[in-house]
Short mmCIF file of C-alpha atoms in Angstrom, two decimals:
data_model
loop_
_atom_site.label_atom_id
_atom_site.label_comp_id
_atom_site.label_asym_id
_atom_site.label_seq_id
_atom_site.Cartn_x
_atom_site.Cartn_y
_atom_site.Cartn_z
CA MET A 1499 -30.91 4.58 -23.16
CA TYR A 1500 -28.27 7.09 -23.11
CA PRO A 1501 -28.05 9.97 -24.66
CA LEU A 1502 -24.81 11.01 -26.76
CA VAL A 1503 -22.93 13.12 -24.15
CA ALA A 1504 -23.88 13.08 -20.41
CA THR A 1505 -23.27 16.24 -18.33
CA GLY A 1506 -21.74 15.65 -15.27
CA PHE A 1507 -18.99 16.75 -13.59
CA PRO A 1508 -15.64 17.06 -14.52
CA ALA A 1509 -15.27 18.40 -17.54
CA THR A 1510 -14.97 14.98 -19.61
CA ALA A 1511 -17.82 13.97 -18.89
CA GLN A 1512 -19.39 16.25 -21.35
CA GLU A 1513 -17.70 13.21 -23.43
CA GLY A 1514 -20.00 10.97 -20.95
CA ASN A 1515 -19.78 10.59 -17.77
CA ARG A 1516 -19.36 6.85 -16.39
CA LYS A 1517 -21.20 6.19 -19.30
CA PRO A 1518 -21.80 2.66 -21.16
CA VAL A 1519 -19.74 2.66 -24.40
CA ASP A 1520 -18.71 0.14 -27.49
CA PRO A 1521 -15.30 -1.19 -26.55
CA GLY A 1522 -14.21 -0.18 -30.27
CA VAL A 1523 -14.57 2.92 -29.45
CA ARG A 1524 -11.72 3.02 -26.63
CA ARG A 1525 -11.24 6.32 -24.74
CA GLY A 1526 -7.80 8.04 -22.56
CA GLN A 1527 -4.75 6.83 -23.70
CA LEU A 1528 -3.94 8.90 -26.77
CA TRP A 1529 -4.29 5.82 -29.55
CA LEU A 1530 -7.76 5.10 -28.82
CA ARG A 1531 -8.58 8.92 -28.71
CA GLN A 1532 -6.83 8.58 -32.44
CA GLN A 1533 -8.87 5.15 -33.10
CA ALA A 1534 -12.56 6.39 -31.88
CA ALA A 1535 -11.15 8.97 -34.34
CA ARG A 1536 -10.82 7.16 -37.45
CA ARG A 1537 -13.77 4.56 -36.53
CA THR A 1538 -16.43 7.00 -35.92
CA SER A 1539 -17.68 11.18 -37.32
CA GLU A 1540 -20.48 12.80 -35.69
CA ALA A 1541 -21.90 16.01 -35.27
CA LYS A 1542 -21.04 18.47 -32.86
CA GLY A 1543 -23.11 20.42 -30.18
CA GLY A 1544 -22.95 23.98 -27.83
CA PRO A 1545 -23.40 23.20 -24.23
CA MET A 1546 -27.38 23.93 -25.08
CA ARG A 1547 -27.23 20.98 -27.04
CA ARG A 1548 -25.44 18.40 -24.02
CA THR A 1549 -27.24 19.44 -20.61
CA LEU A 1550 -30.26 18.98 -23.32
CA MET A 1551 -28.96 15.04 -24.42
CA SER A 1552 -28.27 14.65 -20.46
CA LEU A 1553 -32.60 15.96 -19.14
CA TRP A 1554 -33.46 13.15 -21.89
CA ALA A 1555 -31.02 10.23 -20.15
CA VAL A 1556 -33.04 11.56 -17.01
CA VAL A 1557 -36.60 11.32 -18.22
CA THR A 1558 -36.50 8.25 -20.75
CA VAL A 1559 -35.78 5.69 -17.99
CA VAL A 1560 -38.13 7.07 -15.86
CA THR A 1561 -40.18 7.08 -18.06
CA ALA A 1562 -40.37 3.99 -18.54
CA ALA A 1563 -41.00 2.85 -15.69
CA THR A 1564 -44.32 5.43 -15.05
CA GLY A 1565 -45.86 5.58 -18.49
CA CYS A 1566 -46.78 9.72 -17.75
CA THR A 1567 -46.51 12.71 -20.21
CA GLY A 1568 -48.01 15.95 -19.73
CA ASP A 1569 -50.25 17.29 -22.32
CA THR A 1570 -54.29 17.02 -22.33
CA ASP A 1571 -54.99 13.17 -22.55
CA ALA A 1572 -51.37 11.60 -23.40
CA GLY A 1573 -49.81 10.97 -19.94
CA LYS A 1574 -53.53 9.89 -18.64
CA PRO A 1575 -54.15 5.81 -17.39
CA GLY A 1576 -56.67 4.13 -20.16
CA SER A 1577 -55.77 7.24 -23.14
CA ALA A 1578 -54.62 5.86 -26.95
CA THR A 1579 -51.49 7.54 -26.24
CA THR A 1580 -50.63 5.73 -22.29
CA ALA A 1581 -51.28 2.13 -24.18
CA ALA A 1582 -49.64 1.74 -26.71
CA ARG A 1583 -46.42 3.28 -25.04
CA GLN A 1584 -47.14 0.72 -22.16
CA THR A 1585 -46.79 -1.85 -25.37
CA ARG A 1586 -43.40 -0.60 -26.83
CA PRO A 1587 -39.89 -1.52 -26.29
CA GLN A 1588 -38.21 -0.32 -22.89
CA PRO A 1589 -35.79 1.30 -23.02
CA LEU A 1590 -32.78 -0.60 -21.36
CA THR A 1591 -31.32 0.75 -17.80
CA TRP A 1592 -28.18 2.13 -16.95
CA GLN A 1593 -27.13 -1.50 -14.87
CA GLN A 1594 -28.39 -3.41 -18.20
CA GLU A 1595 -26.23 -1.42 -21.06
CA LEU A 1596 -22.94 -1.52 -18.53
CA ARG A 1597 -24.02 -5.13 -18.92
CA VAL A 1598 -24.21 -5.02 -21.87
CA ASN A 1599 -20.78 -3.37 -22.83
CA ASP A 1600 -19.22 -5.67 -20.37
CA ALA A 1601 -20.31 -8.62 -22.80
CA GLN A 1602 -19.29 -7.00 -25.88
CA GLN A 1603 -15.65 -6.34 -24.19
CA ARG A 1604 -15.74 -10.04 -22.98
CA LEU A 1605 -16.25 -11.43 -26.64
CA THR A 1606 -14.17 -8.78 -27.99
CA LYS A 1607 -11.28 -10.37 -26.06
CA GLN A 1608 -12.20 -13.63 -26.70
CA CYS A 1609 -11.53 -12.79 -30.37
CA MET A 1610 -8.78 -11.24 -30.16
CA ASN A 1611 -6.75 -14.12 -28.44
CA ARG A 1612 -8.11 -16.64 -31.02
CA GLN A 1613 -6.00 -14.02 -33.58
CA GLY A 1614 -3.11 -14.51 -31.14
CA PHE A 1615 -3.11 -11.00 -29.81
CA ASP A 1616 -3.62 -10.10 -25.93
CA TYR A 1617 -6.01 -7.74 -24.67
CA TRP A 1618 -7.56 -6.11 -21.75
CA GLU A 1619 -11.33 -5.71 -19.58
CA ASP A 1620 -12.10 -2.58 -18.21
CA ARG A 1621 -14.59 -3.44 -15.04
CA THR A 1622 -12.62 -1.17 -12.73
CA LEU A 1623 -15.76 0.87 -11.62
CA THR A 1624 -17.95 -1.12 -9.42
CA LEU A 1625 -21.67 -0.75 -10.41
CA ARG A 1626 -22.24 1.38 -7.59
CA GLU A 1627 -19.63 3.86 -8.72
CA SER A 1628 -20.64 2.92 -12.42
CA ARG A 1629 -24.62 5.16 -11.88
CA PRO A 1630 -25.00 7.66 -14.50
CA VAL A 1631 -24.91 11.54 -13.58
CA ARG A 1632 -27.47 12.86 -15.18
CA TYR A 1633 -29.07 17.11 -15.12
CA VAL A 1634 -31.94 15.59 -12.99
CA GLN A 1635 -29.76 13.69 -9.88
CA ASP A 1636 -32.69 13.30 -6.89
CA ASP A 1637 -30.50 10.47 -5.51
CA VAL A 1638 -29.37 11.21 -1.95
CA GLU A 1639 -27.26 9.03 -0.28
CA TRP A 1640 -25.76 8.57 -3.90
CA ALA A 1641 -24.34 11.98 -3.17
CA ARG A 1642 -24.16 12.07 -0.05
CA THR A 1643 -20.77 9.39 -0.41
CA TYR A 1644 -20.07 10.56 -4.28
CA GLY A 1645 -21.02 13.95 -4.55
CA TYR A 1646 -21.17 13.87 -8.35
CA GLY A 1647 -18.65 12.11 -8.70
CA GLY A 1648 -15.74 13.90 -9.28
CA ARG A 1649 -14.15 11.54 -7.71
CA ILE A 1650 -14.76 7.93 -9.78
CA ASP A 1651 -14.09 10.28 -12.69
CA ALA A 1652 -10.37 11.17 -11.48
CA LYS A 1653 -10.03 7.31 -11.30
CA SER A 1654 -10.56 6.18 -14.04
CA GLN A 1655 -9.19 8.79 -15.87
CA LYS A 1656 -6.16 7.63 -14.10
CA VAL A 1657 -7.40 3.85 -15.51
CA ARG A 1658 -8.14 5.63 -19.04
CA GLU A 1659 -3.78 7.27 -19.15
CA SER A 1660 -2.52 3.75 -18.39
CA ASN A 1661 -4.82 1.80 -20.62
CA PRO A 1662 -2.27 -1.77 -21.37
CA ILE A 1663 -4.27 -1.97 -24.81
CA GLY A 1664 -2.82 1.37 -25.74
CA THR A 1665 0.66 0.35 -24.62
CA TYR A 1666 0.15 -3.21 -25.46
CA ARG A 1667 -0.49 -2.23 -29.34
CA ALA A 1668 2.39 0.22 -28.85
CA SER A 1669 4.89 -2.31 -27.61
CA LEU A 1670 4.51 -4.31 -30.91
CA PRO A 1671 6.34 -4.42 -34.47
CA THR A 1672 4.83 -2.00 -36.91
CA SER A 1673 3.56 -5.32 -38.76
CA ARG A 1674 1.60 -6.82 -36.12
CA ARG A 1675 0.47 -3.78 -34.63
CA ALA A 1676 -1.01 -3.53 -38.27
CA ALA A 1677 -2.40 -6.98 -38.10
CA PHE A 1678 -3.87 -6.15 -34.79
CA ASP A 1679 -5.84 -2.69 -36.00
CA ILE A 1680 -6.98 -5.49 -38.56
CA ALA A 1681 -7.75 -7.86 -36.51
CA LEU A 1682 -9.44 -5.06 -33.95
CA ASP A 1683 -11.95 -3.32 -36.10
CA GLY A 1684 -10.98 -4.30 -40.14
CA GLY A 1685 -8.24 -1.56 -40.01
CA ASP A 1686 -8.58 0.89 -42.80
CA ASP A 1687 -10.49 -1.62 -45.35
CA ALA A 1688 -13.42 -1.99 -42.50
CA ARG A 1689 -16.56 -1.45 -44.11
CA ILE A 1690 -18.83 2.08 -43.53
CA LEU A 1691 -21.53 2.19 -41.59
CA THR A 1692 -24.03 4.89 -42.14
CA ALA A 1693 -26.41 6.68 -39.99
CA PRO A 1694 -28.50 9.51 -41.14
CA LEU A 1695 -29.25 11.86 -37.92
CA PRO A 1696 -33.46 12.80 -37.59
CA GLY A 1697 -34.00 15.90 -39.18
CA GLY A 1698 -31.95 15.87 -42.01
CA SER A 1699 -28.78 17.55 -39.64
CA GLY A 1700 -26.06 15.50 -40.97
CA GLU A 1701 -24.57 12.30 -40.32
CA ILE A 1702 -22.48 9.72 -38.81
CA ARG A 1703 -20.62 6.92 -39.54
CA LYS A 1704 -17.99 4.54 -37.95
CA ARG A 1705 -15.91 2.09 -39.43
CA SER A 1706 -17.08 -1.89 -38.50
CA GLY A 1707 -15.23 -4.40 -38.81
CA GLY A 1708 -12.40 -7.70 -36.81
CA CYS A 1709 -13.78 -8.44 -33.48
CA THR A 1710 -15.68 -5.46 -32.51
CA GLU A 1711 -17.92 -6.11 -35.16
CA GLU A 1712 -18.46 -9.47 -34.49
CA ALA A 1713 -18.93 -9.02 -31.12
CA GLU A 1714 -21.10 -6.03 -31.82
CA ARG A 1715 -23.16 -9.20 -34.42
CA GLU A 1716 -23.10 -11.48 -31.16
CA LEU A 1717 -24.68 -9.62 -29.00
CA TYR A 1718 -27.27 -6.97 -31.63
CA GLY A 1719 -27.51 -9.61 -34.88
CA ASP A 1720 -26.89 -6.89 -37.32
CA PRO A 1721 -24.57 -3.78 -35.87
CA ALA A 1722 -25.32 -1.86 -39.11
CA GLU A 1723 -29.23 -1.97 -38.03
CA TRP A 1724 -27.90 -1.37 -34.26
CA PHE A 1725 -25.78 1.15 -35.30
CA ARG A 1726 -28.60 3.34 -37.31
CA THR A 1727 -31.46 3.11 -35.27
CA GLY A 1728 -29.37 3.91 -32.33
CA LYS A 1729 -28.32 7.31 -34.02
CA VAL A 1730 -31.83 7.92 -34.85
CA ALA A 1731 -32.94 6.64 -30.92
CA MET A 1732 -30.67 9.44 -29.58
CA SER A 1733 -30.62 12.24 -31.67
CA LEU A 1734 -35.03 12.88 -31.57
CA ASN A 1735 -34.62 15.35 -28.57
CA GLY A 1736 -32.50 17.64 -30.90
CA LEU A 1737 -35.55 18.15 -32.65
CA TYR A 1738 -37.86 19.28 -29.76
CA GLY A 1739 -34.43 20.29 -27.60
CA GLU A 1740 -34.77 23.66 -27.58
CA GLU A 1741 -38.31 23.86 -26.81
CA LEU A 1742 -38.30 21.41 -24.27
CA MET A 1743 -35.67 23.74 -21.76
CA LYS A 1744 -38.26 26.97 -22.79
CA ASP A 1745 -41.15 25.13 -21.46
CA ARG A 1746 -43.30 26.18 -18.99
CA GLN A 1747 -43.50 23.59 -16.96
CA LEU A 1748 -40.31 22.57 -16.88
CA THR A 1749 -38.93 25.55 -16.31
CA ALA A 1750 -41.73 26.42 -13.11
CA ALA A 1751 -39.77 23.16 -11.67
CA ILE A 1752 -36.77 24.37 -12.40
CA ALA A 1753 -36.93 27.43 -11.01
CA SER A 1754 -38.68 25.81 -7.58
CA TRP A 1755 -34.98 23.64 -7.60
CA SER A 1756 -33.43 27.08 -8.01
CA ARG A 1757 -35.84 28.58 -4.38
CA CYS A 1758 -35.00 25.54 -3.09
CA MET A 1759 -31.20 25.41 -3.15
CA LYS A 1760 -30.60 28.93 -2.20
CA LYS A 1761 -32.92 28.67 0.88
CA ALA A 1762 -30.59 25.61 1.65
CA GLY A 1763 -27.18 28.11 0.86
CA HIS A 1764 -26.38 27.94 -2.83
CA SER A 1765 -27.81 30.08 -5.17
CA TYR A 1766 -28.07 28.51 -9.06
CA LYS A 1767 -30.71 29.13 -11.69
CA ASP A 1768 -30.29 25.40 -11.86
CA PRO A 1769 -28.68 21.87 -11.73
CA GLN A 1770 -25.98 22.37 -14.57
CA ALA A 1771 -24.52 26.07 -13.26
CA ALA A 1772 -23.93 24.69 -8.99
CA ARG A 1773 -21.74 21.33 -11.18
CA ASP A 1774 -20.10 24.30 -13.06
CA ALA A 1775 -19.69 26.32 -10.13
CA LEU A 1776 -18.00 22.82 -8.22
CA ARG A 1777 -15.69 22.41 -11.18
CA VAL A 1778 -14.27 25.27 -11.66
CA ASN A 1779 -13.78 25.59 -7.33
CA THR A 1780 -12.33 21.94 -7.24
CA SER A 1781 -9.48 23.54 -10.43
CA ARG A 1782 -8.82 26.36 -8.32
CA LEU A 1783 -8.69 24.31 -5.36
CA GLY A 1784 -6.19 22.20 -6.47
CA GLU A 1785 -4.44 18.93 -5.42
CA ALA A 1786 -3.06 20.65 -2.90
CA ARG A 1787 -6.99 20.98 -1.33
CA ALA A 1788 -8.73 18.10 -3.23
CA ASP A 1789 -10.24 17.02 0.34
CA GLU A 1790 -11.87 20.58 1.05
CA ALA A 1791 -13.32 20.85 -2.91
CA PHE A 1792 -14.92 16.78 -2.56
CA ALA A 1793 -16.42 18.78 0.77
CA ALA A 1794 -18.01 21.10 -1.22
CA GLU A 1795 -18.90 19.05 -3.89
CA ARG A 1796 -20.50 16.64 -1.45
CA LYS A 1797 -22.36 19.14 0.19
CA THR A 1798 -23.57 20.99 -2.90
CA ALA A 1799 -24.68 17.58 -4.64
CA VAL A 1800 -26.99 16.51 -1.30
CA ALA A 1801 -28.53 19.41 -1.58
CA ASP A 1802 -29.04 19.64 -5.84
CA ALA A 1803 -30.17 16.22 -4.70
CA THR A 1804 -32.55 16.66 -2.28
CA CYS A 1805 -34.30 20.20 -3.92
CA ALA A 1806 -34.95 18.13 -6.15
CA ARG A 1807 -36.16 15.39 -4.74
CA GLU A 1808 -38.75 18.25 -2.74
CA THR A 1809 -39.60 19.66 -5.96
CA SER A 1810 -40.65 16.51 -7.76
CA LEU A 1811 -38.06 17.99 -10.98
CA ARG A 1812 -36.76 14.63 -12.22
CA THR A 1813 -41.43 13.95 -12.57
CA VAL A 1814 -41.63 17.02 -14.37
CA ALA A 1815 -39.05 17.22 -16.41
CA SER A 1816 -40.18 12.60 -17.16
CA ALA A 1817 -43.65 14.17 -18.14
CA ARG A 1818 -43.04 16.83 -20.35
CA GLU A 1819 -40.05 14.91 -22.37
CA THR A 1820 -42.54 12.37 -23.32
CA TYR A 1821 -45.20 14.54 -24.63
CA TYR A 1822 -42.35 16.18 -26.55
CA GLU A 1823 -41.03 12.99 -27.63
CA ASP A 1824 -44.71 11.05 -28.26
CA ARG A 1825 -45.19 14.47 -30.78
CA LEU A 1826 -42.97 12.44 -33.13
CA HIS A 1827 -43.28 9.03 -32.49
CA ASP A 1828 -45.21 8.61 -36.39
CA ARG A 1829 -41.98 9.66 -37.89
CA TYR A 1830 -39.07 7.53 -35.81
CA GLY A 1831 -41.01 4.97 -33.34
CA LYS A 1832 -40.18 2.62 -35.75
CA ASP A 1833 -36.32 2.76 -35.79
CA VAL A 1834 -36.93 3.64 -32.19
CA ASP A 1835 -38.86 -0.05 -31.34
CA THR A 1836 -36.51 -1.47 -33.23
CA TYR A 1837 -33.15 0.08 -31.07
CA ARG A 1838 -34.90 -0.75 -28.06
CA ARG A 1839 -35.78 -4.22 -29.36
CA LEU A 1840 -31.63 -4.95 -30.24
CA GLY A 1841 -30.65 -4.03 -26.89
CA GLN A 1842 -33.11 -6.00 -24.96
CA GLN A 1843 -31.62 -9.10 -27.33
CA ALA A 1844 -28.12 -8.17 -26.69
CA TYR A 1845 -29.00 -7.89 -23.30
CA ASP A 1846 -30.46 -10.92 -22.85
CA ARG A 1847 -27.31 -12.16 -24.94
CA ALA A 1848 -24.79 -10.24 -22.35
CA VAL A 1849 -25.77 -11.62 -18.90
CA ARG A 1850 -24.96 -15.91 -20.45
CA ILE A 1851 -21.90 -13.88 -20.94
CA VAL A 1852 -20.36 -11.81 -18.34
CA PRO A 1853 -21.30 -11.30 -14.48
CA GLU A 1854 -23.18 -8.09 -12.97
CA ARG A 1855 -20.37 -5.83 -11.68
CA ASP A 1856 -20.02 -5.99 -7.56
#
């Protein structure tokens, strides 16, 4: 399960660092951004909200594997809470979500081709390059190779800026351009999907139609239910995020991480501060000193990942996140389970449509 935002490196990571995205919401090129803005209206969050969402991304995946929590009997083997959680649908891994995304691109392309339009799939990044960078990053080998993924993001940005879909659409006559829009997402007459956010904090709307909806329907069965439950599942952290980030066990683990980093020669209060500093440094050094900037990025990222492992930051974050999330299960558990079930259904179908990336 992925968050709306994954805080990473560089600044563009705030929009989802190498996160699989709905191919109906195109990235990068101007027209594609305009399409996304036209189809989807989402509530914005500040820096704290972005950090909370990235932390949530880390721990939901770990929780699926460990089933651990952090208070009273909730995480003890054999407890009622643990037993109930283990029988519920599990979230997809990022690898599985990427494959679903690739399948959706393939289905959208096939649909657009049937309607007489060209369309392109984006599989630029390898599987390893597509790995999301989260608030807790403890893969030392990945960090040694890619740092925080700065060069991967730069590579992706170049592809987005030269996106052939936007270029192709711009080359079409006005009437064909309108037909392209209708074929892709239903155009201005497409139906509007609405997803109320947990806690009454607003709602998210999205246009749904054309080949985008057709691809979603083939994968998920019910695009409206997938959209609605997905926004619930990925917004729950907004209900407990402030409390989580003040949690004594989590703040103690982050403090331990910070002490470890200081011993390694990197003085940062938390993982996000380290990445923010590297972002500023990369921008300051510029293209002429890009190799120097990347060396610094890798060095800091390796220390970050090493300290995360040595202080068990991921384990603690997972336990605390699960504790707060479990308190909301009675109210939102049905929607979360439905979202995960539809996701698993989509993955089961995706494996018959596209191979996993190299």
